[in-house]
Amino acid sequence: MVLVTATRRQTSRAQLRLTWSFALRDLKARFTATSLGLVWTLIVPLATVLIYSMVFAVIFRAQAPPAGNGKTVFAAWFFCGLVTWNIFSQIANAGMSSLLNMGAMLQKVYIPSWIPAISSGLSIGIERLLEAGVMLAFMLALLNVGWTWVLYPLVLVVVAVFAMSLGYILSVSIVYLRDTGQIFAIFTQLWFFLTPIMYPLDLIPTEWHGVPLRDLFLLNPMTSFVGMSRSLVYELSLPSLGAVLYSLGWTAATVLAARLVYKRWGRDVSEAI
Amino acid sequence: MENAVEAVGLCKRFRVHRERRTLLKERFVRGRSTTVPQYFWALKDATFSVPRGSSLGLIGHNGSGKSTALKVLTGIYRPSSGSVSVNGSVSALLEVGAGFHPELTGRENIRLNATILGFTNRQINGLMDEIIEFADIGDFIDSPVKHYSSGMYVRLGFAVAVMVRPDVLIVDEVIAVGDEEFQRKCFDYLHGLRKAGASLIIVSHGLGSITELCDEAIWLEHGEMRDYGPANQVTQAYLDEVNAREAARAADVFPQIPESDASQHRRGSGEIRFIAFEPSSAQHDSMRMLISGESASLSIRYECHSEVTDAAFGLTITNSSQVPVLALNSLVHGPLDIAVGGGTVAFETDALLLTGGTYSVSVSVTSEGRTIDAATDVAELVIRAGGIEQGGVYLQNGQWIQSNS
């Protein structure tokens, strides 16, 4: 009964252009907002690496697996995992609030509801690349370099797509359920600790009171993403095919879910904002 | 002729939220909303088309669905059913500050809006100077739009919306915010756009601008198309109805004179009882509103139960400061004999010289000094100022003469 012939003159190219210009605007705003601008995006993760390395390597005596060049540097190993996690969590978080931030504008001009989540994801992703660059420079300083680095950007792109799709779903959800934000904040915290980022997966017992605990940890898609990044950048080896397929599967499923959300709710958000 | 916009059976339905549960916590604690969802049809079965180069006006009362219709046309709202197809690029100016980001400067907002409308950077650079010149807001173009006055908002918004040369331009009652000069500029530009083959869809409460700019008009009422046709016919029909409705409302203001038992309002022996006070004017016969300086008829309807001879009707009009400004008596034309049955007695004048304001009316009928019916402050009389509002209680005839000594 609902028959809508497209009224949009916005071609998909124009929409992509719009997405890109939103992302650029975002980046500009972020770098001019604080006096140190760009520097902050690097200081915060570096401080995190420093603090966590101190706490875990020195106090808890956590052991990182050896790097590709045979040495073991906890900070490098942790940094590599943290970059992947940060790309994911910051893109998803920014995507979540992006639609609400558009606010009144959505009621005055037609903007497809997926554009804010994607454009904010792009701008965050670009900003996080700097962090990844610093991390790679750190590896370089440790003389831990390999050809597997070439594949690393692919992992980051897939993580970003996964995070943007999730961010879009959350951005629509938050329009209808305003406490999505608080719930997701708690959930990401839990998720961070359930992902082997500051402890190696080996630390998780394979079986715990009859529960196959390590297998459960492996169900977490972020375990795969972090694991793949570390294989390529830190251990300088190829990730297992299983992890690759598993993370791709999750990404594809999330993209599909985002599409469904768009079809079902995403085209009516301007009424609910 | 090819149609720029074609809408068939367009409907838009909103859910009426009596208590919307927007927090998961609420849903969790109080369960899903159990009330049956209620729907409200903001737009029902609208079918119309706008040929290329033609213009359409939407008129109707507040809440009649005009803005909803525009939002469906621009794609901001998805129609609940029906279809709309737009042939060409659409640019819309909905409400003040259409699509402006408050933190960005005017220049950045132009860029943003033009990008939303699908322009490339190069095209935008070409348009930028033209838009800035049309908006004419001086150095403010480089400050954040949150510092703009509402007039500047509209200037910039209008400039962006029209300078991108859309095939279809949608404007929602915004031009009225600008000053007279800018409004004129906008009208001229809209005329020019139409000549160049663009189509216009306009919502306005200013019926004058609808008849001036539009070929056709739709009169929306409660989301339904009440009338659709040539603009001047539709606006006339709408105006007639508005006047009739106002007249009906005015009639309510002058109610039946109540058969009150509160004795201070109603006295007399009762052979004649007043029923209603009905003011009217020959120039505005659909409106029961009187205008200063124009003709007026103050009519009293009564019911006579037994014959009365030598009757004299009195009509007292008191202004808001409790001063009786008029005390008319029918005895000036001699006594009246009233037969059994209903009837009216009216005071008529070519020029009602009371100044504008709200007055209170008292009526009475006596016969040889004996009160038959008297009702004090039973009706309200509203008189509107005819031309320039003047003080005092009445309009003195005459003219002003100035001469140099």
XYZ file of C-alpha atoms in Angstrom:
678
model
C 0.000 0.000 0.000
C 2.930 2.292 0.504
C 4.074 3.337 -2.863
C 6.778 5.894 -2.905
C 8.347 6.845 -6.123
C 11.620 8.453 -5.351
C 11.403 12.182 -5.144
C 15.019 12.720 -4.407
C 17.129 14.612 -6.771
C 20.097 13.741 -4.640
C 22.018 11.270 -6.682
C 24.120 8.786 -4.778
C 27.170 10.735 -5.899
C 25.794 13.900 -4.398
C 25.063 12.010 -1.198
C 28.621 10.745 -1.012
C 29.875 14.256 -1.626
C 27.667 15.454 1.212
C 28.958 12.702 3.499
C 32.501 13.681 2.703
C 31.891 17.374 3.268
C 30.284 16.642 6.625
C 33.336 14.584 7.561
C 35.721 17.358 6.531
C 33.705 19.907 8.471
C 33.860 17.626 11.504
C 37.620 17.271 11.253
C 38.160 21.000 10.853
C 35.937 21.747 13.831
C 37.780 19.258 16.006
C 41.232 20.539 15.132
C 40.400 24.170 15.622
C 38.367 23.717 18.807
C 41.293 23.274 21.200
C 44.558 25.179 21.112
C 46.654 22.039 20.877
C 44.227 20.606 18.304
C 45.787 17.648 16.631
C 48.251 17.040 19.411
C 45.516 15.987 21.810
C 44.403 13.133 19.599
C 47.889 11.709 20.110
C 48.558 12.611 23.715
C 45.507 10.812 25.065
C 46.286 7.351 23.610
C 49.993 7.719 24.378
C 49.153 8.490 27.984
C 46.816 5.490 28.039
C 49.572 3.247 26.727
C 51.982 4.583 29.308
C 49.567 4.201 32.223
C 48.327 0.736 31.266
C 51.837 -0.501 30.577
C 52.947 0.705 33.967
C 50.010 -0.833 35.778
C 49.937 -4.136 33.934
C 53.550 -4.783 33.015
C 55.097 -3.436 36.202
C 52.514 -4.023 38.924
C 50.590 -7.057 37.649
C 53.592 -8.422 35.728
C 51.469 -9.252 32.716
C 53.377 -10.995 29.965
C 52.921 -10.118 26.324
C 53.669 -12.710 23.651
C 56.938 -12.156 21.791
C 56.998 -9.833 18.797
C 57.958 -10.862 15.287
C 61.583 -9.916 15.900
C 61.787 -12.087 19.033
C 61.717 -9.290 21.563
C 58.818 -8.823 23.951
C 57.639 -5.286 24.575
C 54.386 -5.055 26.515
C 53.741 -1.408 25.606
C 54.042 -2.114 21.872
C 51.815 -5.143 22.070
C 49.213 -3.268 24.112
C 49.374 -0.174 21.890
C 48.679 -2.261 18.803
C 45.530 -3.731 20.335
C 44.421 -0.393 21.736
C 44.545 1.319 18.327
C 42.123 -1.214 16.876
C 39.823 -0.929 19.847
C 39.889 2.874 19.778
C 39.021 2.980 16.100
C 36.073 0.742 16.767
C 34.722 2.305 19.948
C 35.187 5.930 18.928
C 33.589 5.472 15.525
C 30.628 3.639 17.046
C 30.228 6.259 19.780
C 30.468 9.240 17.459
C 28.047 7.563 15.070
C 25.568 7.013 17.864
C 25.197 10.694 18.727
C 25.666 12.021 15.192
C 22.018 11.879 14.155
C 20.735 13.627 17.266
C 23.430 16.270 16.870
C 22.036 17.135 13.457
C 18.850 17.927 15.306
C 16.606 20.540 13.829
C 18.400 20.487 10.524
C 16.894 17.142 9.649
C 13.460 18.711 9.852
C 14.272 21.434 7.396
C 16.261 19.736 4.710
C 16.215 16.206 3.430
C 19.316 14.363 4.581
C 19.296 10.567 4.490
C 19.646 9.352 8.068
C 22.744 7.267 7.356
C 24.834 10.231 6.322
C 25.635 11.590 9.818
C 26.825 8.229 11.162
C 29.013 7.521 8.138
C 30.487 11.007 7.932
C 31.319 11.174 11.623
C 32.795 7.677 11.343
C 34.986 8.829 8.479
C 36.261 11.858 10.340
C 37.005 9.856 13.497
C 38.628 7.137 11.438
C 40.927 9.638 9.750
C 41.833 11.173 13.075
C 42.621 7.734 14.534
C 44.912 6.962 11.597
C 47.359 9.386 13.189
C 47.369 7.228 16.276
C 47.939 4.143 14.151
C 50.825 6.002 12.511
C 52.441 6.720 15.859
C 51.972 3.087 16.831
C 53.687 1.933 13.632
C 56.502 4.414 14.254
C 56.930 2.857 17.683
C 57.178 -0.607 16.096
C 59.680 0.777 13.619
C 61.785 2.104 16.480
C 61.775 -1.396 17.951
C 62.918 -2.692 14.551
C 59.806 -4.839 14.382
C 58.742 -4.467 10.754
C 57.423 -6.963 8.238
C 55.650 -7.274 4.882
C 52.458 -8.230 6.753
C 52.012 -4.547 7.538
C 50.650 -4.136 4.016
C 47.516 -6.008 5.043
C 47.006 -3.958 8.200
C 45.010 -1.132 6.531
C 42.492 -3.720 5.307
C 41.806 -4.765 8.894
C 41.290 -1.147 9.900
C 38.874 -0.556 7.015
C 36.801 -3.584 7.999
C 36.792 -2.525 11.659
C 35.654 0.927 10.586
C 32.812 -0.471 8.460
C 31.751 -2.704 11.354
C 31.816 0.269 13.743
C 29.988 2.638 11.393
C 27.170 0.145 10.854
C 26.849 -0.362 14.583
C 27.038 3.393 15.101
C 24.230 3.918 12.597
C 21.993 1.364 14.309
C 22.650 3.071 17.646
C 22.028 6.524 16.171
C 18.533 5.508 15.095
C 17.929 3.710 18.357
C 18.875 6.745 20.432
C 16.256 8.829 18.636
C 13.518 6.528 19.859
C 15.126 5.414 23.129
C 17.119 8.227 24.626
C 18.954 6.112 27.176
C 20.666 4.077 24.472
C 23.677 6.315 25.152
C 24.044 5.407 28.810
C 23.445 1.728 28.145
C 26.030 1.615 25.389
C 28.576 3.481 27.540
C 28.365 0.792 30.218
C 28.329 -1.926 27.617
C 31.504 -0.664 25.879
C 33.324 -0.582 29.179
C 32.461 -4.202 29.798
C 33.268 -5.038 26.191
C 36.710 -3.432 26.504
C 37.628 -5.618 29.437
C 36.165 -8.739 27.852
C 38.349 -8.217 24.808
C 41.931 -9.433 25.218
C 43.574 -6.028 24.821
C 45.674 -5.654 27.958
C 45.925 -9.335 28.693
C 46.753 -12.146 26.273
C 43.985 -14.572 25.358
C 46.161 -17.407 26.774
C 45.437 -16.007 30.213
C 41.796 -17.061 29.894
C 41.326 -20.659 31.072
C 40.075 -22.971 28.353
C 37.606 -24.404 30.790
C 36.203 -22.804 33.921
C 33.640 -24.695 36.031
C 32.693 -26.672 32.965
C 32.257 -23.555 30.843
C 34.451 -23.382 27.717
C 35.508 -19.851 28.661
C 38.169 -19.256 26.026
C 35.826 -20.315 23.244
C 33.269 -17.841 24.580
C 35.893 -15.081 24.411
C 36.569 -16.070 20.844
C 32.916 -15.390 19.983
C 33.578 -11.699 20.584
C 34.215 -10.179 17.148
C 36.567 -7.637 18.671
C 38.783 -10.516 19.831
C 39.243 -11.388 16.167
C 39.860 -7.796 15.069
C 42.407 -7.151 17.816
C 44.013 -10.530 17.190
C 44.334 -9.906 13.453
C 45.886 -6.470 13.994
C 48.451 -7.934 16.368
C 49.304 -10.803 14.046
C 49.993 -8.439 11.185
C 51.710 -5.586 13.003
C 53.285 -7.054 16.144
C 53.849 -10.748 15.523
C 54.426 -10.152 11.799
C 52.517 -13.281 10.848
C 49.313 -13.964 8.953
C 46.148 -14.227 11.047
C 44.233 -17.475 11.036
C 41.706 -17.883 8.243
C 39.057 -18.555 10.879
C 39.539 -15.160 12.500
C 39.423 -13.433 9.100
C 36.215 -15.153 8.056
C 34.645 -14.698 11.458
C 35.275 -10.946 11.575
C 34.118 -10.530 7.971
C 30.956 -12.444 8.844
C 30.229 -10.144 11.769
C 30.838 -7.090 9.633
C 28.552 -8.323 6.870
C 25.835 -9.163 9.393
C 26.090 -5.715 11.002
C 25.925 -3.971 7.636
C 22.801 -5.981 6.806
C 21.279 -5.171 10.180
C 21.986 -1.477 9.590
C 20.224 -1.732 6.226
C 17.203 -3.303 7.884
C 17.145 -0.603 10.543
C 17.292 2.014 7.787
C 14.394 0.425 5.927
C 12.247 -0.039 9.006
C 12.928 3.075 11.099
C 15.685 5.095 9.489
C 13.507 6.934 7.012
C 11.156 8.332 9.640
C 13.643 9.695 12.165
C 12.946 13.286 11.160
C 9.508 12.906 12.731
C 10.876 11.657 16.039
C 13.797 14.021 16.581
C 2.465 20.381 -20.256
C 4.985 18.417 -18.307
C 4.435 18.291 -14.575
C 7.223 19.326 -12.237
C 5.464 17.883 -9.210
C 2.863 15.198 -9.183
C 1.200 13.928 -6.014
C -1.339 11.136 -6.056
C -3.396 10.193 -3.012
C -0.782 11.569 -0.674
C -1.400 10.722 2.981
C 0.621 11.363 6.092
C -0.290 9.825 9.367
C 1.309 10.632 12.715
C 1.099 8.663 15.851
C -0.397 10.620 18.702
C 1.718 10.026 21.766
C -0.196 10.506 24.911
C 2.743 9.305 26.914
C 5.665 8.377 24.839
C 8.136 6.025 26.468
C 11.439 7.224 25.168
C 13.521 5.633 27.862
C 14.245 1.961 27.891
C 14.092 2.246 31.670
C 10.472 3.349 31.418
C 9.605 0.570 29.054
C 11.252 -1.851 31.386
C 9.672 -0.557 34.566
C 6.216 0.199 33.243
C 5.985 -2.198 30.388
C 5.210 -1.369 26.821
C 2.683 1.339 26.316
C -0.618 -0.501 26.544
C -2.879 2.199 25.193
C -3.991 1.546 21.657
C -1.896 3.793 19.460
C -3.902 6.673 18.120
C -3.270 8.104 14.738
C -3.773 11.521 13.397
C -4.040 12.204 9.709
C -2.078 15.329 8.997
C -2.639 14.882 5.282
C -5.375 12.850 3.675
C -5.579 11.808 0.072
C -4.038 14.872 -1.518
C -3.842 14.670 -5.279
C -2.449 17.544 -7.255
C 0.107 18.468 -9.827
C 2.210 21.469 -10.589
C 3.070 21.967 -14.251
C 6.546 23.216 -15.078
C 6.760 26.974 -14.729
C 3.545 27.139 -12.780
C 3.008 27.874 -9.127
C 0.816 26.477 -6.431
C -0.243 28.057 -3.171
C -1.341 26.227 -0.055
C -3.761 27.973 2.245
C -5.641 26.920 5.332
C -5.843 27.431 9.029
C -3.020 26.626 11.415
C -2.704 22.875 11.698
C -4.486 22.178 8.455
C -1.553 20.201 7.092
C 0.185 22.785 4.927
C 3.632 22.380 6.430
C 3.274 18.610 6.546
C 2.467 18.665 2.850
C 5.624 20.650 2.137
C 7.750 18.324 4.248
C 6.415 15.334 2.356
C 7.156 17.073 -0.930
C 10.735 17.820 0.108
C 11.263 14.262 1.320
C 11.800 15.161 4.957
C 8.730 13.098 5.787
C 7.931 9.858 4.079
C 4.309 9.654 2.918
C 2.249 7.062 4.796
C 0.644 6.164 1.514
C 0.319 7.619 -1.902
C 3.083 8.782 -4.135
C 4.818 11.973 -4.994
C 7.195 12.498 -7.829
C 9.267 15.565 -8.402
C 10.861 16.213 -11.717
C 14.023 18.184 -11.226
C 15.929 19.678 -8.346
C 14.076 20.814 -5.257
C 15.102 23.600 -2.971
C 13.074 24.317 0.103
C 12.918 27.125 2.597
C 10.980 25.783 5.546
C 10.649 28.031 8.550
C 13.285 30.515 9.513
C 16.888 29.440 9.186
C 16.270 26.473 6.957
C 19.021 23.974 7.496
C 21.537 26.279 9.107
C 24.063 25.039 11.565
C 24.213 27.663 14.338
C 27.955 27.314 14.980
C 29.017 27.761 11.378
C 29.460 31.120 9.714
C 27.123 32.335 7.010
C 29.655 31.462 4.335
C 30.160 27.936 5.683
C 26.412 27.460 5.888
C 26.007 28.475 2.266
C 28.571 25.827 1.377
C 26.831 23.244 3.570
C 23.381 23.958 2.168
C 24.551 23.977 -1.403
C 26.287 20.643 -0.798
C 23.080 19.221 0.624
C 21.350 20.381 -2.534
C 23.887 18.385 -4.501
C 26.295 21.032 -5.732
C 29.978 20.411 -6.276
C 32.629 22.616 -4.732
C 33.341 24.302 -8.023
C 29.676 25.098 -8.584
C 29.423 26.464 -5.056
C 32.410 28.746 -5.553
C 30.686 30.141 -8.599
C 27.480 30.801 -6.693
C 29.002 32.126 -3.493
C 29.375 35.798 -4.438
C 25.932 35.937 -5.972
C 24.340 34.478 -2.839
C 26.235 36.809 -0.524
C 25.248 39.770 -2.634
C 21.588 38.791 -2.655
C 21.509 38.175 1.101
C 23.125 41.571 1.637
C 23.992 41.090 5.295
C 27.411 42.742 5.179
C 30.241 41.519 7.373
C 27.932 39.174 9.229
C 28.517 36.657 6.462
C 31.699 35.623 8.292
C 30.247 35.311 11.792
C 28.393 32.286 13.140
C 24.725 32.354 12.215
C 23.741 31.992 15.855
C 24.513 35.703 16.164
C 22.139 36.601 13.332
C 18.886 38.440 13.726
C 15.827 36.631 12.419
C 15.806 38.992 9.461
C 19.356 38.021 8.526
C 18.497 34.354 8.854
C 15.711 34.752 6.362
C 17.785 36.826 3.989
C 20.530 34.252 3.908
C 18.110 31.329 3.783
C 16.182 32.819 0.943
C 19.332 33.757 -0.923
C 20.626 30.183 -0.755
C 17.278 28.658 -1.664
C 16.741 30.750 -4.761
C 20.258 31.294 -6.045
C 20.822 27.594 -6.535
C 18.212 27.914 -9.304
C 16.045 24.964 -8.366
C 13.498 23.445 -10.731
C 11.038 23.432 -7.870
C 11.192 25.981 -5.072
C 9.223 25.337 -1.907
C 8.698 28.265 0.450
C 6.942 28.113 3.792
C 5.732 31.465 5.075
C 9.137 32.912 5.666
C 9.410 35.913 3.460
C 7.108 37.771 5.837
C 9.948 38.022 8.362
C 12.123 40.254 6.227
C 11.567 43.960 5.890
C 9.386 45.525 3.220
C 12.270 46.126 0.848
C 13.581 42.581 1.083
C 10.091 41.154 0.650
C 9.742 43.138 -2.547
C 13.106 41.860 -3.720
C 12.011 38.282 -2.981
C 8.737 38.680 -4.832
C 10.508 40.118 -7.842
C 12.978 37.277 -7.777
C 10.221 34.667 -7.485
C 8.464 36.194 -10.471
C 11.726 36.004 -12.359
C 12.259 32.360 -11.392
C 8.798 31.504 -12.655
C 9.421 33.206 -15.933
C 12.608 31.195 -16.248
C 10.520 28.032 -15.954
C 10.843 27.113 -12.294
C 7.845 25.893 -10.345
C 6.860 27.361 -7.020
C 4.999 25.883 -4.100
C 4.165 28.425 -1.445
C 2.497 28.316 1.918
C 1.262 31.641 3.145
C -1.312 33.199 5.371
C -1.001 36.321 3.314
C -3.699 35.626 0.768
C -2.518 38.616 -1.197
C 0.825 37.022 -1.956
C -0.902 33.779 -2.937
C -3.102 35.469 -5.501
C -0.173 37.546 -6.690
C 2.293 34.684 -7.116
C 0.232 31.570 -7.697
C -1.664 30.176 -10.642
C -3.455 27.583 -8.601
C -4.168 27.105 -4.949
C -5.180 24.333 -2.594
C -7.272 25.001 0.446
C -6.422 22.469 3.118
C -8.668 21.775 6.049
C -7.863 19.119 8.649
C -5.439 17.591 6.187
C -7.994 17.283 3.422
C -8.224 19.209 0.216
C -11.251 21.384 0.629
C -10.790 23.217 -2.636
C -8.340 23.106 -5.514
C -8.384 25.388 -8.474
C -7.410 28.809 -9.797
C -5.736 30.774 -7.016
C -8.088 33.732 -6.938
C -11.175 31.521 -6.791
C -9.815 29.351 -4.007
C -8.598 32.261 -1.922
C -11.972 33.974 -2.389
C -13.829 30.850 -1.254
C -11.491 30.582 1.710
C -11.933 34.230 2.602
C -15.718 33.931 2.395
C -15.678 31.037 4.772
C -13.333 32.770 7.191
C -15.663 35.777 7.215
C -18.735 33.630 7.657
C -17.067 31.832 10.517
C -16.077 35.085 12.120
C -19.658 36.255 11.741
C -20.912 33.108 13.403
C -18.453 33.634 16.204
C -19.537 37.269 16.503
C -23.114 36.065 16.751
C -22.042 34.006 19.717
C -20.620 37.118 21.284
C -24.058 38.677 21.084
C -26.085 35.927 22.615
C -29.720 35.747 23.361
C -30.594 38.126 26.082
C -30.849 35.797 29.034
C -34.154 35.368 30.826
C -32.374 36.081 34.037
C -33.930 35.895 37.433
C -31.159 37.945 38.918
C -33.393 40.947 39.309
C -30.824 43.673 38.972
C -30.199 42.661 35.355
C -33.798 42.206 34.385
C -36.755 44.220 35.503
C -40.215 45.001 34.204
C -43.770 43.817 33.963
C -42.985 41.507 31.100
C -45.559 42.061 28.340
C -42.602 42.517 26.057
C -39.478 40.433 26.545
C -36.179 41.059 24.743
C -34.699 38.069 22.996
C -31.538 39.250 21.303
C -29.376 42.205 20.418
C -28.046 42.055 16.862
C -25.679 44.665 15.541
C -24.939 44.637 11.816
C -23.400 46.782 9.167
C -24.459 47.246 5.573
C -20.904 47.358 4.227
C -19.876 44.144 5.931
C -23.052 42.191 6.128
C -21.309 38.888 6.593
C -19.490 40.258 9.626
C -21.391 41.154 12.725
C -18.715 43.591 13.584
C -19.141 47.322 13.439
C -16.603 49.714 12.100
C -16.099 53.238 13.305
C -17.414 55.844 10.898
C -19.364 53.328 8.818
C -23.051 52.591 8.715
C -24.516 50.512 11.503
C -27.754 48.965 12.549
C -28.399 48.089 16.177
C -31.347 45.807 16.235
C -33.260 44.425 19.215
C -35.413 41.345 18.787
C -38.368 40.915 21.140
C -41.406 38.803 21.797
C -44.671 40.538 22.738
C -47.093 38.561 24.883
C -49.901 41.106 25.172
C -50.493 44.313 23.261
C -48.637 47.396 24.462
C -49.410 50.967 23.395
C -47.234 54.063 23.611
C -44.069 52.000 23.949
C -40.640 53.613 23.965
C -37.473 51.610 23.407
C -34.218 52.674 24.964
C -30.677 51.631 24.041
C -27.727 52.555 26.235
C -24.142 51.924 25.242
C -21.517 52.122 27.950
C -17.808 52.194 27.224
C -15.152 50.275 29.077
C -14.763 53.074 31.625
C -18.423 52.681 32.572
C -19.334 55.951 30.877
C -22.695 55.811 29.051
C -21.602 57.227 25.701
C -24.948 56.794 23.954
C -28.464 56.764 25.407
C -30.906 56.493 22.536
C -34.658 56.616 22.906
C -37.188 55.675 20.231
C -39.559 58.295 21.598
C -37.824 60.865 19.369
C -39.919 59.372 16.539
C -43.047 59.183 18.664
C -44.592 56.362 20.693
C -44.931 52.867 19.201
C -47.820 50.430 19.417
C -46.622 46.846 19.719
C -48.841 43.971 18.626
C -48.673 40.443 20.037
C -45.931 38.292 18.457
C -42.276 38.606 17.601
C -40.616 41.665 16.154
C -37.538 43.834 16.014
C -36.813 47.424 16.608
C -33.630 48.855 15.194
C -31.580 52.009 15.399
C -29.862 52.760 12.123
C -27.197 55.284 11.243
C -25.101 56.140 8.194
C -22.075 56.764 10.295
C -21.474 55.296 13.696
C -19.306 57.878 15.376
C -18.098 55.857 18.346
C -14.373 55.152 18.421
C -13.074 51.605 18.324
C -13.396 49.530 21.452
C -15.586 47.136 23.361
C -18.836 48.458 24.679
C -21.590 47.144 26.855
C -25.222 47.327 25.786
C -28.341 47.801 27.930
C -31.850 47.771 26.483
C -35.197 48.790 27.883
C -38.805 49.290 26.857
C -41.252 51.478 28.774
C -44.821 52.564 28.329
C -45.979 55.814 29.901
C -43.210 55.691 32.469
C -43.852 52.045 33.389
C -40.971 49.644 32.836
C -42.026 46.648 30.727
C -38.580 45.060 30.228
C -35.131 46.322 31.080
C -31.926 44.352 30.689
C -28.683 45.912 31.875
C -25.287 45.057 30.339
C -26.705 42.138 28.415
C -24.541 42.221 25.365
C -21.088 43.198 24.247
C -20.577 45.381 21.225
C -17.244 45.393 19.460
C -16.436 48.323 17.244
C -13.309 48.320 15.160
C -11.408 51.459 14.299
C -12.048 52.349 10.672
C -8.850 54.071 9.683
C -6.240 55.494 11.970
C -7.032 54.606 15.538
C -8.121 57.687 17.493
C -8.732 58.201 21.162
C -11.667 59.756 22.884
C -15.178 58.406 22.766
C -16.471 59.601 19.425
C -15.343 60.651 16.001
C -15.907 64.315 15.340
C -16.636 65.147 11.723
C -14.415 67.753 10.260
C -11.013 68.237 8.741
C -7.589 69.467 9.608
C -6.369 72.558 7.841
C -2.826 73.793 7.964
C -1.705 77.148 6.689
C 1.446 79.176 6.996
C 1.039 82.514 8.668
